[in-house]
Amino acid sequence: MIEHVKAWQCIGCGKIEAPQTCVGVCQDRRVEFVYAFEYEETLAALEVERRRANALETLVRQLVRTTPSEGGWERSYRAMQDQARKVLATLAKQESSRL
């Protein structure tokens, strides 16, 4: 799990400081931070995209593994279209409920 650190940020210059007990060897070093709320939003968006990718990958795997019987190509193709429409509709519904 990611550890969150509470810190103070200057509303003027933006300096970020997290008070700690000084042991007399302090040095300032350049570091990079992200705001916790931005990180959490990004994590949530990533999870949504993972679910979308998994749903589409499942559909593609089924397409690859399916071999229609002789003369059954059109029926198989139509069934795959129907399933793809359902997956896309579900993804669209999830997307609209997220907004």
JSON list of C-alpha atoms in Angstrom, two decimals:
[
{"chain": "A", "resi": 1, "resn": "MET", "atom": "CA", "xyz": [0.00, 0.00, 0.00]},
{"chain": "A", "resi": 2, "resn": "ILE", "atom": "CA", "xyz": [1.11, 3.55, -0.64]},
{"chain": "A", "resi": 3, "resn": "GLU", "atom": "CA", "xyz": [2.08, 5.55, 2.43]},
{"chain": "A", "resi": 4, "resn": "HIS", "atom": "CA", "xyz": [0.62, 9.05, 2.63]},
{"chain": "A", "resi": 5, "resn": "VAL", "atom": "CA", "xyz": [2.65, 11.74, 4.37]},
{"chain": "A", "resi": 6, "resn": "LYS", "atom": "CA", "xyz": [0.91, 14.75, 5.90]},
{"chain": "A", "resi": 7, "resn": "ALA", "atom": "CA", "xyz": [2.77, 18.00, 5.23]},
{"chain": "A", "resi": 8, "resn": "TRP", "atom": "CA", "xyz": [2.39, 21.76, 5.21]},
{"chain": "A", "resi": 9, "resn": "GLN", "atom": "CA", "xyz": [2.35, 23.77, 1.98]},
{"chain": "A", "resi": 10, "resn": "CYS", "atom": "CA", "xyz": [2.94, 27.51, 1.82]},
{"chain": "A", "resi": 11, "resn": "ILE", "atom": "CA", "xyz": [0.02, 29.25, 0.09]},
{"chain": "A", "resi": 12, "resn": "GLY", "atom": "CA", "xyz": [2.43, 31.89, -1.19]},
{"chain": "A", "resi": 13, "resn": "CYS", "atom": "CA", "xyz": [5.45, 30.14, -2.64]},
{"chain": "A", "resi": 14, "resn": "GLY", "atom": "CA", "xyz": [4.22, 26.52, -2.55]},
{"chain": "A", "resi": 15, "resn": "LYS", "atom": "CA", "xyz": [7.04, 25.20, -0.35]},
{"chain": "A", "resi": 16, "resn": "ILE", "atom": "CA", "xyz": [6.15, 21.84, 1.16]},
{"chain": "A", "resi": 17, "resn": "GLU", "atom": "CA", "xyz": [7.42, 20.94, 4.59]},
{"chain": "A", "resi": 18, "resn": "ALA", "atom": "CA", "xyz": [6.81, 17.96, 6.82]},
{"chain": "A", "resi": 19, "resn": "PRO", "atom": "CA", "xyz": [8.01, 18.68, 10.35]},
{"chain": "A", "resi": 20, "resn": "GLN", "atom": "CA", "xyz": [10.30, 15.99, 11.72]},
{"chain": "A", "resi": 21, "resn": "THR", "atom": "CA", "xyz": [12.69, 15.82, 14.64]},
{"chain": "A", "resi": 22, "resn": "CYS", "atom": "CA", "xyz": [15.98, 17.25, 13.38]},
{"chain": "A", "resi": 23, "resn": "VAL", "atom": "CA", "xyz": [19.06, 15.15, 14.09]},
{"chain": "A", "resi": 24, "resn": "GLY", "atom": "CA", "xyz": [21.43, 17.89, 12.93]},
{"chain": "A", "resi": 25, "resn": "VAL", "atom": "CA", "xyz": [22.26, 16.58, 9.47]},
{"chain": "A", "resi": 26, "resn": "CYS", "atom": "CA", "xyz": [19.45, 18.16, 7.46]},
{"chain": "A", "resi": 27, "resn": "GLN", "atom": "CA", "xyz": [19.95, 18.96, 3.78]},
{"chain": "A", "resi": 28, "resn": "ASP", "atom": "CA", "xyz": [17.38, 20.18, 1.29]},
{"chain": "A", "resi": 29, "resn": "ARG", "atom": "CA", "xyz": [17.04, 17.98, -1.78]},
{"chain": "A", "resi": 30, "resn": "ARG", "atom": "CA", "xyz": [14.77, 18.29, -4.76]},
{"chain": "A", "resi": 31, "resn": "VAL", "atom": "CA", "xyz": [11.98, 15.70, -4.67]},
{"chain": "A", "resi": 32, "resn": "GLU", "atom": "CA", "xyz": [8.75, 15.18, -6.60]},
{"chain": "A", "resi": 33, "resn": "PHE", "atom": "CA", "xyz": [5.31, 14.86, -5.03]},
{"chain": "A", "resi": 34, "resn": "VAL", "atom": "CA", "xyz": [1.78, 14.41, -6.23]},
{"chain": "A", "resi": 35, "resn": "TYR", "atom": "CA", "xyz": [-1.31, 15.48, -4.36]},
{"chain": "A", "resi": 36, "resn": "ALA", "atom": "CA", "xyz": [-3.08, 12.56, -2.70]},
{"chain": "A", "resi": 37, "resn": "PHE", "atom": "CA", "xyz": [-6.43, 13.44, -4.30]},
{"chain": "A", "resi": 38, "resn": "GLU", "atom": "CA", "xyz": [-4.83, 13.45, -7.78]},
{"chain": "A", "resi": 39, "resn": "TYR", "atom": "CA", "xyz": [-3.21, 10.10, -7.07]},
{"chain": "A", "resi": 40, "resn": "GLU", "atom": "CA", "xyz": [-6.51, 8.61, -5.86]},
{"chain": "A", "resi": 41, "resn": "GLU", "atom": "CA", "xyz": [-8.35, 9.96, -8.93]},
{"chain": "A", "resi": 42, "resn": "THR", "atom": "CA", "xyz": [-5.71, 8.47, -11.21]},
{"chain": "A", "resi": 43, "resn": "LEU", "atom": "CA", "xyz": [-5.86, 5.14, -9.40]},
{"chain": "A", "resi": 44, "resn": "ALA", "atom": "CA", "xyz": [-9.65, 5.05, -9.78]},
{"chain": "A", "resi": 45, "resn": "ALA", "atom": "CA", "xyz": [-9.40, 5.92, -13.49]},
{"chain": "A", "resi": 46, "resn": "LEU", "atom": "CA", "xyz": [-6.79, 3.20, -13.95]},
{"chain": "A", "resi": 47, "resn": "GLU", "atom": "CA", "xyz": [-9.09, 0.62, -12.36]},
{"chain": "A", "resi": 48, "resn": "VAL", "atom": "CA", "xyz": [-11.92, 1.62, -14.72]},
{"chain": "A", "resi": 49, "resn": "GLU", "atom": "CA", "xyz": [-9.62, 1.23, -17.71]},
{"chain": "A", "resi": 50, "resn": "ARG", "atom": "CA", "xyz": [-8.41, -2.15, -16.44]},
{"chain": "A", "resi": 51, "resn": "ARG", "atom": "CA", "xyz": [-12.00, -3.38, -16.26]},
{"chain": "A", "resi": 52, "resn": "ARG", "atom": "CA", "xyz": [-12.66, -2.07, -19.77]},
{"chain": "A", "resi": 53, "resn": "ALA", "atom": "CA", "xyz": [-9.53, -3.76, -21.12]},
{"chain": "A", "resi": 54, "resn": "ASN", "atom": "CA", "xyz": [-10.43, -7.04, -19.41]},
{"chain": "A", "resi": 55, "resn": "ALA", "atom": "CA", "xyz": [-13.93, -7.00, -20.89]},
{"chain": "A", "resi": 56, "resn": "LEU", "atom": "CA", "xyz": [-12.61, -6.33, -24.38]},
{"chain": "A", "resi": 57, "resn": "GLU", "atom": "CA", "xyz": [-9.82, -8.88, -24.01]},
{"chain": "A", "resi": 58, "resn": "THR", "atom": "CA", "xyz": [-12.37, -11.52, -23.02]},
{"chain": "A", "resi": 59, "resn": "LEU", "atom": "CA", "xyz": [-14.33, -10.77, -26.17]},
{"chain": "A", "resi": 60, "resn": "VAL", "atom": "CA", "xyz": [-11.22, -10.95, -28.36]},
{"chain": "A", "resi": 61, "resn": "ARG", "atom": "CA", "xyz": [-10.12, -14.23, -26.77]},
{"chain": "A", "resi": 62, "resn": "GLN", "atom": "CA", "xyz": [-13.54, -15.72, -27.50]},
{"chain": "A", "resi": 63, "resn": "LEU", "atom": "CA", "xyz": [-13.30, -14.56, -31.11]},
{"chain": "A", "resi": 64, "resn": "VAL", "atom": "CA", "xyz": [-9.87, -16.16, -31.49]},
{"chain": "A", "resi": 65, "resn": "ARG", "atom": "CA", "xyz": [-10.92, -19.47, -29.93]},
{"chain": "A", "resi": 66, "resn": "THR", "atom": "CA", "xyz": [-14.20, -19.84, -31.80]},
{"chain": "A", "resi": 67, "resn": "THR", "atom": "CA", "xyz": [-14.29, -21.94, -34.95]},
{"chain": "A", "resi": 68, "resn": "PRO", "atom": "CA", "xyz": [-17.73, -21.95, -36.55]},
{"chain": "A", "resi": 69, "resn": "SER", "atom": "CA", "xyz": [-19.08, -25.15, -38.00]},
{"chain": "A", "resi": 70, "resn": "GLU", "atom": "CA", "xyz": [-19.25, -25.57, -41.74]},
{"chain": "A", "resi": 71, "resn": "GLY", "atom": "CA", "xyz": [-21.84, -23.12, -43.06]},
{"chain": "A", "resi": 72, "resn": "GLY", "atom": "CA", "xyz": [-22.20, -21.48, -39.64]},
{"chain": "A", "resi": 73, "resn": "TRP", "atom": "CA", "xyz": [-19.92, -18.50, -40.21]},
{"chain": "A", "resi": 74, "resn": "GLU", "atom": "CA", "xyz": [-22.65, -15.92, -40.53]},
{"chain": "A", "resi": 75, "resn": "ARG", "atom": "CA", "xyz": [-24.52, -17.14, -37.46]},
{"chain": "A", "resi": 76, "resn": "SER", "atom": "CA", "xyz": [-21.28, -17.11, -35.42]},
{"chain": "A", "resi": 77, "resn": "TYR", "atom": "CA", "xyz": [-20.39, -13.67, -36.74]},
{"chain": "A", "resi": 78, "resn": "ARG", "atom": "CA", "xyz": [-23.83, -12.31, -35.80]},
{"chain": "A", "resi": 79, "resn": "ALA", "atom": "CA", "xyz": [-23.59, -13.86, -32.33]},
{"chain": "A", "resi": 80, "resn": "MET", "atom": "CA", "xyz": [-20.18, -12.24, -31.80]},
{"chain": "A", "resi": 81, "resn": "GLN", "atom": "CA", "xyz": [-21.60, -8.91, -32.97]},
{"chain": "A", "resi": 82, "resn": "ASP", "atom": "CA", "xyz": [-24.43, -9.21, -30.46]},
{"chain": "A", "resi": 83, "resn": "GLN", "atom": "CA", "xyz": [-22.03, -10.03, -27.67]},
{"chain": "A", "resi": 84, "resn": "ALA", "atom": "CA", "xyz": [-19.75, -7.13, -28.65]},
{"chain": "A", "resi": 85, "resn": "ARG", "atom": "CA", "xyz": [-22.73, -4.75, -28.64]},
{"chain": "A", "resi": 86, "resn": "LYS", "atom": "CA", "xyz": [-23.66, -5.91, -25.13]},
{"chain": "A", "resi": 87, "resn": "VAL", "atom": "CA", "xyz": [-20.10, -5.42, -23.87]},
{"chain": "A", "resi": 88, "resn": "LEU", "atom": "CA", "xyz": [-19.89, -1.95, -25.44]},
{"chain": "A", "resi": 89, "resn": "ALA", "atom": "CA", "xyz": [-23.29, -0.99, -24.02]},
{"chain": "A", "resi": 90, "resn": "THR", "atom": "CA", "xyz": [-22.23, -2.12, -20.55]},
{"chain": "A", "resi": 91, "resn": "LEU", "atom": "CA", "xyz": [-18.99, -0.15, -20.82]},
{"chain": "A", "resi": 92, "resn": "ALA", "atom": "CA", "xyz": [-20.87, 2.95, -22.02]},
{"chain": "A", "resi": 93, "resn": "LYS", "atom": "CA", "xyz": [-23.34, 2.64, -19.14]},
{"chain": "A", "resi": 94, "resn": "GLN", "atom": "CA", "xyz": [-20.49, 2.35, -16.63]},
{"chain": "A", "resi": 95, "resn": "GLU", "atom": "CA", "xyz": [-18.78, 5.37, -18.18]},
{"chain": "A", "resi": 96, "resn": "SER", "atom": "CA", "xyz": [-21.92, 7.51, -18.02]},
{"chain": "A", "resi": 97, "resn": "SER", "atom": "CA", "xyz": [-22.59, 6.55, -14.40]},
{"chain": "A", "resi": 98, "resn": "ARG", "atom": "CA", "xyz": [-19.02, 7.53, -13.52]},
{"chain": "A", "resi": 99, "resn": "LEU", "atom": "CA", "xyz": [-19.48, 11.05, -14.87]}
]
